[in-house]
Amino acid sequence: MQLYNTLSAEERAIMIDDAGKQRLTLSFYAYAKIQDSKKFRDDLFLAWNKLDALGRIYVATEGINAQMSIPEENLEAFRATLEVYDFMKGIRLNEAVEHDDHSFLKLTIKVRDKIVADGLNDETFDVTNIGVHLKAKEFNEILDDPNTIVVDFRNHYESEVGHFKGAITPDVETFRESLPIINEQLQNHKEDKKLVMYCTGGIRCEKASAYFKHQGFKNVYQLEGGIINYAKQIEAEGLESKFIGKNFVFDNRLGERITDDIISQCHQCGKPCDNHTNCENDGCHLLFIQCDECKSAMENCCSTECLEIIHMPLVDQVRLRTGKQVGNKVFRKGKSENLKFKHSGELADTALASTEKPADIRQKIKVKKVLLGKAEHYYVKAQVAQFTIENQELHLGDKILISGPTTGNQELVLEKMIVDGAVTSTAKIGDIVTFEVPFRIRLSDKIYKILG
């Protein structure tokens, strides 16, 4: 019985590309009393693995928190796996503003003490005694009320790239830090102010709303479905967006654009930018904002020290990080003395620049292609690639696509190729063909013929 991943992220990315099916990125959560969270976890893995569902999911005795990628054709079957449980009947699935087939590349379901770590050990605290849910229109209206205090219950690296205008944006790295800070800051407003809160998808502010009711606040409200649901509602209803900038998300996209406004800066040069990067040095893996120019000059690194390290022999890199919690084991939160233009805490509502909002990925015209074969070798000095032809013939003049997780998508027109040491105009199924390429290929790459 398979209860864990057997494929690497790279292998999964290739399978997704080859399948050519539209995938949906979505999230959901539910607070509930779960008696056996380990069995609950295993049952979900078995059901979802059959549907090619991927994602990062946490389960605990207090409920479930999930961010996932699902083939669009399997959406109803996926809903059926949720309906098995009474507490998830009719659950809201927050679809991402921008879909990406590679948003998640593994199915990871972990059992935790809590689905949202809060640092609380109070048996009298009832997480289900929540505040009033507000839809987008109601949320906009209450923000215009002078008696409203709005609080962002996300972390500094999230609010820096986008937040609601006029919101309190705590300078914190974890949700648990924000609860006592806001509680102390608003002690004198338990009865005279409306406390309105929001987060990415609703799960953090739902617990926060229950916490502040528990602390004696009389008028507690939360944005239903978080920023993700808000963005969909304002578009559908033609409402003004009181959120400005980009919504940080915890998958491979690291963000989805809500408005055209850029409110943050490249942490290295100060240029208006809101694209996050993880430092290329696996011994660092710092999360920070980096513009395209700095990304190119610094090779995805946060500092000159890290830039030097990634060019060391691998054995020396491993030696430097031996015994340390590094790489993907540590999600470093984007604070470093090397980042000269990092801002957190009290943030401005003024845009520094604007960008064109990208089209919905589902509306992009996809390249029509057919799989030809796979990479076998790359000759570095000669800059020659070798492929095995497995499915259809390849001809001179064909427009081809070489694609892979690292190589990306590279198109070219085939002008010369060699089979069995001889120049030829046609490569048949079973042939091993070589030809020059102006870029490096990897063994994980596939070759496609572009149609039309």
Tab-separated table of C-alpha atoms in Angstrom:
chain	number	residue	atom	x	y	z
A	1	MET	CA	0.000	0.000	0.000
A	2	GLN	CA	1.652	3.222	-1.201
A	3	LEU	CA	1.355	6.002	1.383
A	4	TYR	CA	4.257	8.211	0.280
A	5	ASN	CA	5.683	9.763	-2.907
A	6	THR	CA	7.779	7.532	-5.121
A	7	LEU	CA	8.631	10.148	-7.774
A	8	SER	CA	10.959	13.144	-7.500
A	9	ALA	CA	9.681	16.648	-8.209
A	10	GLU	CA	11.638	16.662	-11.482
A	11	GLU	CA	10.121	13.359	-12.629
A	12	ARG	CA	6.645	14.580	-11.708
A	13	ALA	CA	7.140	17.821	-13.672
A	14	ILE	CA	8.020	15.806	-16.782
A	15	MET	CA	4.929	13.621	-16.366
A	16	ILE	CA	2.711	16.699	-16.016
A	17	ASP	CA	4.170	18.238	-19.176
A	18	ASP	CA	3.771	15.029	-21.140
A	19	ALA	CA	0.166	14.560	-19.975
A	20	GLY	CA	-0.717	18.022	-21.298
A	21	LYS	CA	-3.769	18.300	-19.023
A	22	GLN	CA	-5.019	21.503	-17.399
A	23	ARG	CA	-4.449	21.515	-13.626
A	24	LEU	CA	-6.165	23.687	-11.031
A	25	THR	CA	-4.416	25.206	-8.028
A	26	LEU	CA	-6.747	25.411	-5.043
A	27	SER	CA	-6.822	25.596	-1.255
A	28	PHE	CA	-9.252	24.788	1.528
A	29	TYR	CA	-9.385	24.318	5.272
A	30	ALA	CA	-11.776	23.101	7.941
A	31	TYR	CA	-11.646	23.173	11.715
A	32	ALA	CA	-13.091	19.980	13.190
A	33	LYS	CA	-12.450	17.403	15.899
A	34	ILE	CA	-10.569	14.486	14.327
A	35	GLN	CA	-10.053	11.468	16.576
A	36	ASP	CA	-7.381	9.572	14.616
A	37	SER	CA	-5.405	12.066	12.530
A	38	LYS	CA	-2.891	9.416	11.361
A	39	LYS	CA	-5.627	7.210	9.850
A	40	PHE	CA	-7.297	10.320	8.414
A	41	ARG	CA	-4.003	11.246	6.766
A	42	ASP	CA	-3.449	7.790	5.260
A	43	ASP	CA	-7.011	7.543	3.928
A	44	LEU	CA	-6.637	10.918	2.194
A	45	PHE	CA	-3.315	9.938	0.629
A	46	LEU	CA	-4.736	6.740	-0.845
A	47	ALA	CA	-7.795	8.531	-2.253
A	48	TRP	CA	-5.921	11.536	-3.649
A	49	ASN	CA	-2.954	9.645	-5.067
A	50	LYS	CA	-5.358	7.793	-7.397
A	51	LEU	CA	-6.565	11.156	-8.748
A	52	ASP	CA	-3.062	12.518	-9.428
A	53	ALA	CA	-3.699	15.183	-6.773
A	54	LEU	CA	-0.578	16.961	-5.528
A	55	GLY	CA	-0.020	19.474	-2.771
A	56	ARG	CA	1.006	20.343	0.755
A	57	ILE	CA	-1.541	19.313	3.390
A	58	TYR	CA	-1.500	19.438	7.186
A	59	VAL	CA	-3.917	17.453	9.334
A	60	ALA	CA	-4.346	17.527	13.101
A	61	THR	CA	-6.914	16.753	15.750
A	62	GLU	CA	-8.271	20.295	15.112
A	63	GLY	CA	-8.849	19.890	11.362
A	64	ILE	CA	-7.225	20.121	7.917
A	65	ASN	CA	-5.339	22.792	5.944
A	66	ALA	CA	-4.602	22.077	2.272
A	67	GLN	CA	-3.012	23.772	-0.739
A	68	MET	CA	-3.233	21.551	-3.815
A	69	SER	CA	-2.887	21.026	-7.573
A	70	ILE	CA	-5.522	18.803	-9.213
A	71	PRO	CA	-6.220	17.812	-12.834
A	72	GLU	CA	-9.270	19.803	-13.874
A	73	GLU	CA	-10.948	16.645	-15.188
A	74	ASN	CA	-10.699	15.078	-11.703
A	75	LEU	CA	-12.220	17.989	-9.787
A	76	GLU	CA	-15.632	16.393	-9.165
A	77	ALA	CA	-14.052	13.082	-8.167
A	78	PHE	CA	-11.841	15.023	-5.772
A	79	ARG	CA	-14.872	16.785	-4.272
A	80	ALA	CA	-16.418	13.352	-3.714
A	81	THR	CA	-13.433	12.314	-1.564
A	82	LEU	CA	-14.152	15.308	0.694
A	83	GLU	CA	-17.887	14.683	0.916
A	84	VAL	CA	-17.132	11.382	2.676
A	85	TYR	CA	-16.516	13.455	5.824
A	86	ASP	CA	-19.410	15.347	7.402
A	87	PHE	CA	-17.267	18.346	8.338
A	88	MET	CA	-16.171	18.806	4.712
A	89	LYS	CA	-19.577	18.514	3.031
A	90	GLY	CA	-20.047	21.592	0.846
A	91	ILE	CA	-16.591	22.928	1.758
A	92	ARG	CA	-15.439	26.005	-0.191
A	93	LEU	CA	-12.498	25.331	-2.514
A	94	ASN	CA	-10.545	28.524	-3.123
A	95	GLU	CA	-9.293	28.406	-6.706
A	96	ALA	CA	-6.100	30.370	-7.342
A	97	VAL	CA	-6.245	33.678	-9.199
A	98	GLU	CA	-3.489	32.398	-11.485
A	99	HIS	CA	-3.188	28.656	-12.177
A	100	ASP	CA	0.143	26.937	-12.808
A	101	ASP	CA	0.541	23.265	-13.727
A	102	HIS	CA	3.713	23.116	-11.630
A	103	SER	CA	2.422	24.844	-8.489
A	104	PHE	CA	2.936	21.580	-6.574
A	105	LEU	CA	5.017	18.588	-7.639
A	106	LYS	CA	4.483	16.168	-4.748
A	107	LEU	CA	1.625	14.965	-2.578
A	108	THR	CA	2.728	15.669	0.969
A	109	ILE	CA	0.291	15.112	3.849
A	110	LYS	CA	1.747	15.686	7.320
A	111	VAL	CA	0.249	15.070	10.734
A	112	ARG	CA	0.783	18.072	13.015
A	113	ASP	CA	-0.241	19.064	16.531
A	114	LYS	CA	-2.260	21.920	15.015
A	115	ILE	CA	-3.090	22.947	11.455
A	116	VAL	CA	-2.146	26.527	12.379
A	117	ALA	CA	0.506	26.866	15.091
A	118	ASP	CA	-0.764	29.442	17.584
A	119	GLY	CA	1.377	28.943	20.694
A	120	LEU	CA	-1.759	28.674	22.829
A	121	ASN	CA	-2.283	26.163	25.636
A	122	ASP	CA	-5.710	27.210	26.839
A	123	GLU	CA	-8.256	24.405	27.093
A	124	THR	CA	-11.093	26.927	27.411
A	125	PHE	CA	-10.325	28.425	23.972
A	126	ASP	CA	-12.961	27.351	21.442
A	127	VAL	CA	-11.567	27.649	17.916
A	128	THR	CA	-15.060	27.214	16.428
A	129	ASN	CA	-16.479	30.348	18.154
A	130	ILE	CA	-15.502	32.594	15.261
A	131	GLY	CA	-16.177	36.165	14.156
A	132	VAL	CA	-18.600	37.371	11.495
A	133	HIS	CA	-17.698	36.345	7.933
A	134	LEU	CA	-17.673	39.175	5.381
A	135	LYS	CA	-17.876	38.871	1.615
A	136	ALA	CA	-15.921	41.284	-0.592
A	137	LYS	CA	-18.657	43.943	-0.870
A	138	GLU	CA	-19.303	43.904	2.889
A	139	PHE	CA	-15.573	43.961	3.565
A	140	ASN	CA	-15.104	47.038	1.385
A	141	GLU	CA	-17.963	48.795	3.150
A	142	ILE	CA	-16.686	48.091	6.667
A	143	LEU	CA	-13.207	49.326	5.730
A	144	ASP	CA	-14.751	52.729	4.992
A	145	ASP	CA	-16.125	52.911	8.554
A	146	PRO	CA	-13.899	55.193	10.715
A	147	ASN	CA	-14.535	52.868	13.688
A	148	THR	CA	-12.870	49.953	11.905
A	149	ILE	CA	-9.398	48.618	12.646
A	150	VAL	CA	-8.151	46.200	9.985
A	151	VAL	CA	-5.310	43.775	10.753
A	152	ASP	CA	-3.222	41.653	8.381
A	153	PHE	CA	-2.611	38.281	10.068
A	154	ARG	CA	0.104	37.240	7.645
A	155	ASN	CA	3.857	37.561	7.985
A	156	HIS	CA	6.146	40.443	6.980
A	157	TYR	CA	7.355	38.868	3.730
A	158	GLU	CA	3.718	38.423	2.662
A	159	SER	CA	2.372	41.885	3.528
A	160	GLU	CA	5.429	43.612	2.027
A	161	VAL	CA	4.359	42.780	-1.548
A	162	GLY	CA	0.627	43.352	-1.040
A	163	HIS	CA	-1.912	44.319	1.640
A	164	PHE	CA	-5.198	46.111	2.226
A	165	LYS	CA	-4.937	49.875	2.402
A	166	GLY	CA	-4.709	51.169	5.943
A	167	ALA	CA	-4.121	47.749	7.483
A	168	ILE	CA	-1.947	47.096	10.524
A	169	THR	CA	0.841	44.843	9.184
A	170	PRO	CA	2.695	43.265	12.150
A	171	ASP	CA	6.438	42.821	11.723
A	172	VAL	CA	6.316	39.093	12.494
A	173	GLU	CA	7.659	35.870	11.041
A	174	THR	CA	4.938	33.566	12.385
A	175	PHE	CA	1.210	33.737	13.059
A	176	ARG	CA	1.707	32.894	16.736
A	177	GLU	CA	3.787	36.061	17.203
A	178	SER	CA	1.027	38.321	15.896
A	179	LEU	CA	-1.678	37.274	18.390
A	180	PRO	CA	-0.171	38.753	21.594
A	181	ILE	CA	1.199	41.802	19.725
A	182	ILE	CA	-2.211	42.793	18.333
A	183	ASN	CA	-3.962	41.883	21.590
A	184	GLU	CA	-1.732	44.267	23.546
A	185	GLN	CA	-1.902	46.991	20.895
A	186	LEU	CA	-5.721	47.015	20.845
A	187	GLN	CA	-6.487	46.464	24.549
A	188	ASN	CA	-8.328	49.794	24.798
A	189	HIS	CA	-10.602	49.084	21.833
A	190	LYS	CA	-12.388	45.890	22.850
A	191	GLU	CA	-15.815	47.504	22.755
A	192	ASP	CA	-15.614	50.744	20.742
A	193	LYS	CA	-13.954	49.486	17.529
A	194	LYS	CA	-14.761	46.925	14.860
A	195	LEU	CA	-11.826	44.522	14.634
A	196	VAL	CA	-11.586	43.292	11.029
A	197	MET	CA	-8.973	40.753	9.972
A	198	TYR	CA	-7.768	38.971	6.861
A	199	CYS	CA	-5.169	36.475	5.621
A	200	THR	CA	-4.413	34.518	2.422
A	201	GLY	CA	-7.243	31.980	2.349
A	202	GLY	CA	-9.048	32.490	5.641
A	203	ILE	CA	-7.556	29.839	7.905
A	204	ARG	CA	-5.335	32.090	10.025
A	205	CYS	CA	-7.844	34.891	10.537
A	206	GLU	CA	-10.562	32.349	11.346
A	207	LYS	CA	-8.517	31.160	14.315
A	208	ALA	CA	-7.548	34.762	15.118
A	209	SER	CA	-11.198	35.840	15.163
A	210	ALA	CA	-11.996	33.085	17.685
A	211	TYR	CA	-8.968	34.094	19.755
A	212	PHE	CA	-9.962	37.761	19.957
A	213	LYS	CA	-13.547	36.886	20.859
A	214	HIS	CA	-12.047	34.711	23.595
A	215	GLN	CA	-10.048	37.768	24.720
A	216	GLY	CA	-13.231	39.826	25.120
A	217	PHE	CA	-13.407	41.797	21.851
A	218	LYS	CA	-17.066	42.475	21.094
A	219	ASN	CA	-17.087	43.276	17.362
A	220	VAL	CA	-14.920	40.791	15.471
A	221	TYR	CA	-15.082	40.258	11.691
A	222	GLN	CA	-13.053	38.332	9.121
A	223	LEU	CA	-12.735	38.276	5.338
A	224	GLU	CA	-14.431	35.083	4.162
A	225	GLY	CA	-12.092	32.988	2.030
A	226	GLY	CA	-9.246	35.469	2.491
A	227	ILE	CA	-7.519	37.453	-0.230
A	228	ILE	CA	-7.916	34.624	-2.761
A	229	ASN	CA	-11.710	34.648	-2.536
A	230	TYR	CA	-11.804	38.468	-2.313
A	231	ALA	CA	-9.941	38.788	-5.629
A	232	LYS	CA	-12.428	36.514	-7.382
A	233	GLN	CA	-15.445	38.339	-5.955
A	234	ILE	CA	-14.295	41.859	-6.864
A	235	GLU	CA	-13.637	40.723	-10.433
A	236	ALA	CA	-16.990	38.946	-10.730
A	237	GLU	CA	-18.945	41.844	-9.187
A	238	GLY	CA	-16.958	44.753	-10.636
A	239	LEU	CA	-15.944	46.070	-7.209
A	240	GLU	CA	-13.050	48.355	-6.295
A	241	SER	CA	-10.021	46.489	-4.991
A	242	LYS	CA	-8.967	47.860	-1.639
A	243	PHE	CA	-6.142	45.333	-1.700
A	244	ILE	CA	-3.059	46.715	-3.401
A	245	GLY	CA	-0.250	44.674	-4.958
A	246	LYS	CA	0.450	40.957	-4.983
A	247	ASN	CA	-0.813	38.076	-2.861
A	248	PHE	CA	2.012	35.858	-1.576
A	249	VAL	CA	1.243	32.128	-1.891
A	250	PHE	CA	3.049	29.108	-0.449
A	251	ASP	CA	3.674	27.114	-3.608
A	252	ASN	CA	6.141	27.254	-6.468
A	253	ARG	CA	4.539	30.458	-7.823
A	254	LEU	CA	5.344	32.456	-4.636
A	255	GLY	CA	2.683	34.999	-5.576
A	256	GLU	CA	-0.345	35.905	-7.673
A	257	ARG	CA	-1.092	39.419	-8.855
A	258	ILE	CA	-4.237	41.120	-7.540
A	259	THR	CA	-3.649	44.675	-8.832
A	260	ASP	CA	-1.136	46.178	-11.254
A	261	ASP	CA	0.567	48.047	-8.407
A	262	ILE	CA	4.093	47.214	-7.303
A	263	ILE	CA	4.535	48.425	-3.722
A	264	SER	CA	7.839	46.766	-2.787
A	265	GLN	CA	11.455	47.015	-3.916
A	266	CYS	CA	14.192	44.661	-5.015
A	267	HIS	CA	16.004	43.965	-1.757
A	268	GLN	CA	19.365	44.305	-3.482
A	269	CYS	CA	19.127	47.397	-5.719
A	270	GLY	CA	15.911	49.146	-4.647
A	271	LYS	CA	14.175	48.943	-8.033
A	272	PRO	CA	10.361	48.513	-7.804
A	273	CYS	CA	9.817	44.759	-7.740
A	274	ASP	CA	7.618	42.168	-6.020
A	275	ASN	CA	9.049	38.852	-7.264
A	276	HIS	CA	10.357	36.543	-4.554
A	277	THR	CA	13.416	34.308	-4.960
A	278	ASN	CA	14.942	31.598	-2.788
A	279	CYS	CA	18.723	31.980	-2.586
A	280	GLU	CA	20.461	29.514	-4.912
A	281	ASN	CA	22.896	28.508	-2.172
A	282	ASP	CA	21.359	25.435	-0.507
A	283	GLY	CA	23.191	26.382	2.658
A	284	CYS	CA	21.190	29.623	2.767
A	285	HIS	CA	17.896	29.345	0.841
A	286	LEU	CA	16.887	32.827	2.032
A	287	LEU	CA	13.545	34.096	0.726
A	288	PHE	CA	13.892	37.636	-0.641
A	289	ILE	CA	12.691	40.008	-3.381
A	290	GLN	CA	14.949	40.153	-6.441
A	291	CYS	CA	14.527	41.940	-9.787
A	292	ASP	CA	15.479	40.306	-13.105
A	293	GLU	CA	18.696	42.326	-13.412
A	294	CYS	CA	19.933	41.333	-9.937
A	295	LYS	CA	18.764	37.759	-10.517
A	296	SER	CA	20.998	37.588	-13.586
A	297	ALA	CA	23.991	39.369	-12.019
A	298	MET	CA	23.774	37.494	-8.710
A	299	GLU	CA	22.684	34.143	-10.202
A	300	ASN	CA	19.687	33.928	-7.827
A	301	CYS	CA	21.898	34.553	-4.784
A	302	CYS	CA	21.196	36.936	-1.910
A	303	SER	CA	24.826	37.965	-1.333
A	304	THR	CA	28.327	37.841	-2.814
A	305	GLU	CA	29.200	35.226	-0.176
A	306	CYS	CA	26.483	32.901	-1.445
A	307	LEU	CA	27.472	33.632	-5.046
A	308	GLU	CA	31.011	32.476	-4.287
A	309	ILE	CA	29.746	29.350	-2.542
A	310	ILE	CA	27.584	28.105	-5.439
A	311	HIS	CA	30.676	28.130	-7.672
A	312	MET	CA	32.641	25.951	-5.256
A	313	PRO	CA	32.943	22.198	-5.922
A	314	LEU	CA	29.876	20.404	-4.566
A	315	VAL	CA	31.940	18.522	-1.985
A	316	ASP	CA	33.092	21.841	-0.503
A	317	GLN	CA	29.525	23.199	-0.445
A	318	VAL	CA	28.355	20.112	1.453
A	319	ARG	CA	31.236	20.470	3.901
A	320	LEU	CA	30.271	24.081	4.671
A	321	ARG	CA	26.722	23.139	5.617
A	322	THR	CA	27.453	19.877	7.433
A	323	GLY	CA	25.635	19.748	10.739
A	324	LYS	CA	23.426	22.754	9.961
A	325	GLN	CA	19.707	22.952	9.271
A	326	VAL	CA	19.847	24.302	5.742
A	327	GLY	CA	18.217	24.304	2.325
A	328	ASN	CA	14.590	23.245	2.071
A	329	LYS	CA	14.649	22.121	5.719
A	330	VAL	CA	14.587	25.769	6.769
A	331	PHE	CA	12.200	28.362	5.350
A	332	ARG	CA	14.196	31.502	6.116
A	333	LYS	CA	11.937	34.504	6.287
A	334	GLY	CA	13.711	37.180	4.295
A	335	LYS	CA	15.624	39.218	6.865
A	336	SER	CA	19.355	39.711	6.456
A	337	GLU	CA	21.810	42.572	6.804
A	338	ASN	CA	22.688	41.917	3.159
A	339	LEU	CA	19.218	43.053	2.061
A	340	LYS	CA	19.558	46.839	1.988
A	341	PHE	CA	16.018	47.591	0.762
A	342	LYS	CA	13.992	45.210	2.926
A	343	HIS	CA	10.892	46.797	4.528
A	344	SER	CA	8.537	45.404	7.146
A	345	GLY	CA	6.277	46.582	9.932
A	346	GLU	CA	4.408	49.771	9.039
A	347	LEU	CA	4.042	49.741	5.253
A	348	ALA	CA	2.991	52.413	2.776
A	349	ASP	CA	-0.096	52.166	0.571
A	350	THR	CA	1.559	54.002	-2.324
A	351	ALA	CA	2.523	52.180	-5.517
A	352	LEU	CA	6.135	52.557	-6.661
A	353	ALA	CA	5.384	51.299	-10.169
A	354	SER	CA	2.787	49.323	-12.085
A	355	THR	CA	2.853	46.254	-14.259
A	356	GLU	CA	0.522	44.713	-16.770
A	357	LYS	CA	-1.642	42.077	-15.175
A	358	PRO	CA	-0.852	38.732	-16.831
A	359	ALA	CA	-3.603	36.846	-18.608
A	360	ASP	CA	-5.194	33.876	-16.859
A	361	ILE	CA	-2.963	30.933	-17.675
A	362	ARG	CA	-6.032	29.009	-18.865
A	363	GLN	CA	-6.577	31.630	-21.570
A	364	LYS	CA	-3.069	31.485	-22.977
A	365	ILE	CA	-2.716	29.860	-26.373
A	366	LYS	CA	-0.852	26.629	-25.769
A	367	VAL	CA	1.705	25.367	-28.267
A	368	LYS	CA	0.318	22.358	-30.116
A	369	LYS	CA	2.973	19.684	-29.978
A	370	VAL	CA	3.558	15.956	-30.163
A	371	LEU	CA	6.150	14.062	-28.126
A	372	LEU	CA	9.025	12.682	-30.219
A	373	GLY	CA	11.446	11.260	-27.690
A	374	LYS	CA	13.846	11.848	-24.824
A	375	ALA	CA	17.352	13.207	-24.216
A	376	GLU	CA	20.246	10.762	-24.053
A	377	HIS	CA	23.387	12.901	-23.844
A	378	TYR	CA	24.821	16.400	-24.166
A	379	TYR	CA	28.312	16.984	-25.550
A	380	VAL	CA	29.475	20.116	-23.746
A	381	LYS	CA	32.413	21.193	-25.937
A	382	ALA	CA	30.644	20.554	-29.222
A	383	GLN	CA	27.284	21.871	-27.928
A	384	VAL	CA	25.577	18.852	-29.461
A	385	ALA	CA	22.459	17.152	-28.073
A	386	GLN	CA	21.549	13.496	-28.517
A	387	PHE	CA	17.967	12.206	-28.440
A	388	THR	CA	16.204	8.879	-28.919
A	389	ILE	CA	13.223	9.087	-31.290
A	390	GLU	CA	10.369	7.038	-29.797
A	391	ASN	CA	7.021	8.111	-31.252
A	392	GLN	CA	7.122	9.824	-34.677
A	393	GLU	CA	9.603	10.565	-37.429
A	394	LEU	CA	11.705	13.722	-37.260
A	395	HIS	CA	12.506	15.669	-40.461
A	396	LEU	CA	14.839	18.505	-41.429
A	397	GLY	CA	12.935	21.781	-41.307
A	398	ASP	CA	10.715	20.623	-38.434
A	399	LYS	CA	10.122	23.168	-35.711
A	400	ILE	CA	10.920	21.450	-32.435
A	401	LEU	CA	10.564	22.157	-28.735
A	402	ILE	CA	13.047	20.903	-26.157
A	403	SER	CA	11.487	21.062	-22.709
A	404	GLY	CA	12.413	20.197	-19.141
A	405	PRO	CA	12.179	21.503	-15.563
A	406	THR	CA	15.623	23.144	-15.706
A	407	THR	CA	15.976	23.811	-19.438
A	408	GLY	CA	12.534	25.394	-19.640
A	409	ASN	CA	10.979	25.576	-23.124
A	410	GLN	CA	13.407	26.096	-25.991
A	411	GLU	CA	12.205	26.255	-29.604
A	412	LEU	CA	14.319	25.913	-32.746
A	413	VAL	CA	14.118	24.840	-36.385
A	414	LEU	CA	16.078	21.673	-37.182
A	415	GLU	CA	18.597	22.512	-39.928
A	416	LYS	CA	21.012	19.559	-39.678
A	417	MET	CA	21.028	16.194	-37.911
A	418	ILE	CA	23.119	13.046	-37.794
A	419	VAL	CA	22.000	9.416	-37.401
A	420	ASP	CA	24.576	6.600	-37.129
A	421	GLY	CA	27.380	8.996	-38.096
A	422	ALA	CA	25.730	10.154	-41.304
A	423	VAL	CA	23.940	13.371	-42.123
A	424	THR	CA	20.303	12.580	-42.848
A	425	SER	CA	17.005	14.321	-43.567
A	426	THR	CA	14.781	11.896	-41.625
A	427	ALA	CA	15.111	10.193	-38.263
A	428	LYS	CA	12.817	7.198	-37.721
A	429	ILE	CA	11.415	5.630	-34.580
A	430	GLY	CA	14.267	3.896	-32.733
A	431	ASP	CA	16.982	6.154	-34.186
A	432	ILE	CA	19.414	8.022	-31.979
A	433	VAL	CA	19.808	11.471	-33.487
A	434	THR	CA	22.327	14.236	-32.726
A	435	PHE	CA	22.266	17.908	-33.656
A	436	GLU	CA	23.670	21.221	-32.476
A	437	VAL	CA	21.770	23.270	-29.901
A	438	PRO	CA	22.571	26.831	-28.702
A	439	PHE	CA	21.865	25.891	-25.069
A	440	ARG	CA	22.604	23.135	-22.583
A	441	ILE	CA	20.170	20.215	-22.346
A	442	ARG	CA	19.580	17.798	-19.448
A	443	LEU	CA	18.763	14.086	-19.344
A	444	SER	CA	15.315	14.984	-18.002
A	445	ASP	CA	14.497	16.895	-21.215
A	446	LYS	CA	12.002	15.734	-23.812
A	447	ILE	CA	11.832	16.649	-27.499
A	448	TYR	CA	8.541	17.581	-29.188
A	449	LYS	CA	7.500	18.467	-32.736
A	450	ILE	CA	5.542	21.721	-32.885
A	451	LEU	CA	2.448	21.357	-35.035
A	452	GLY	CA	0.975	24.079	-37.239
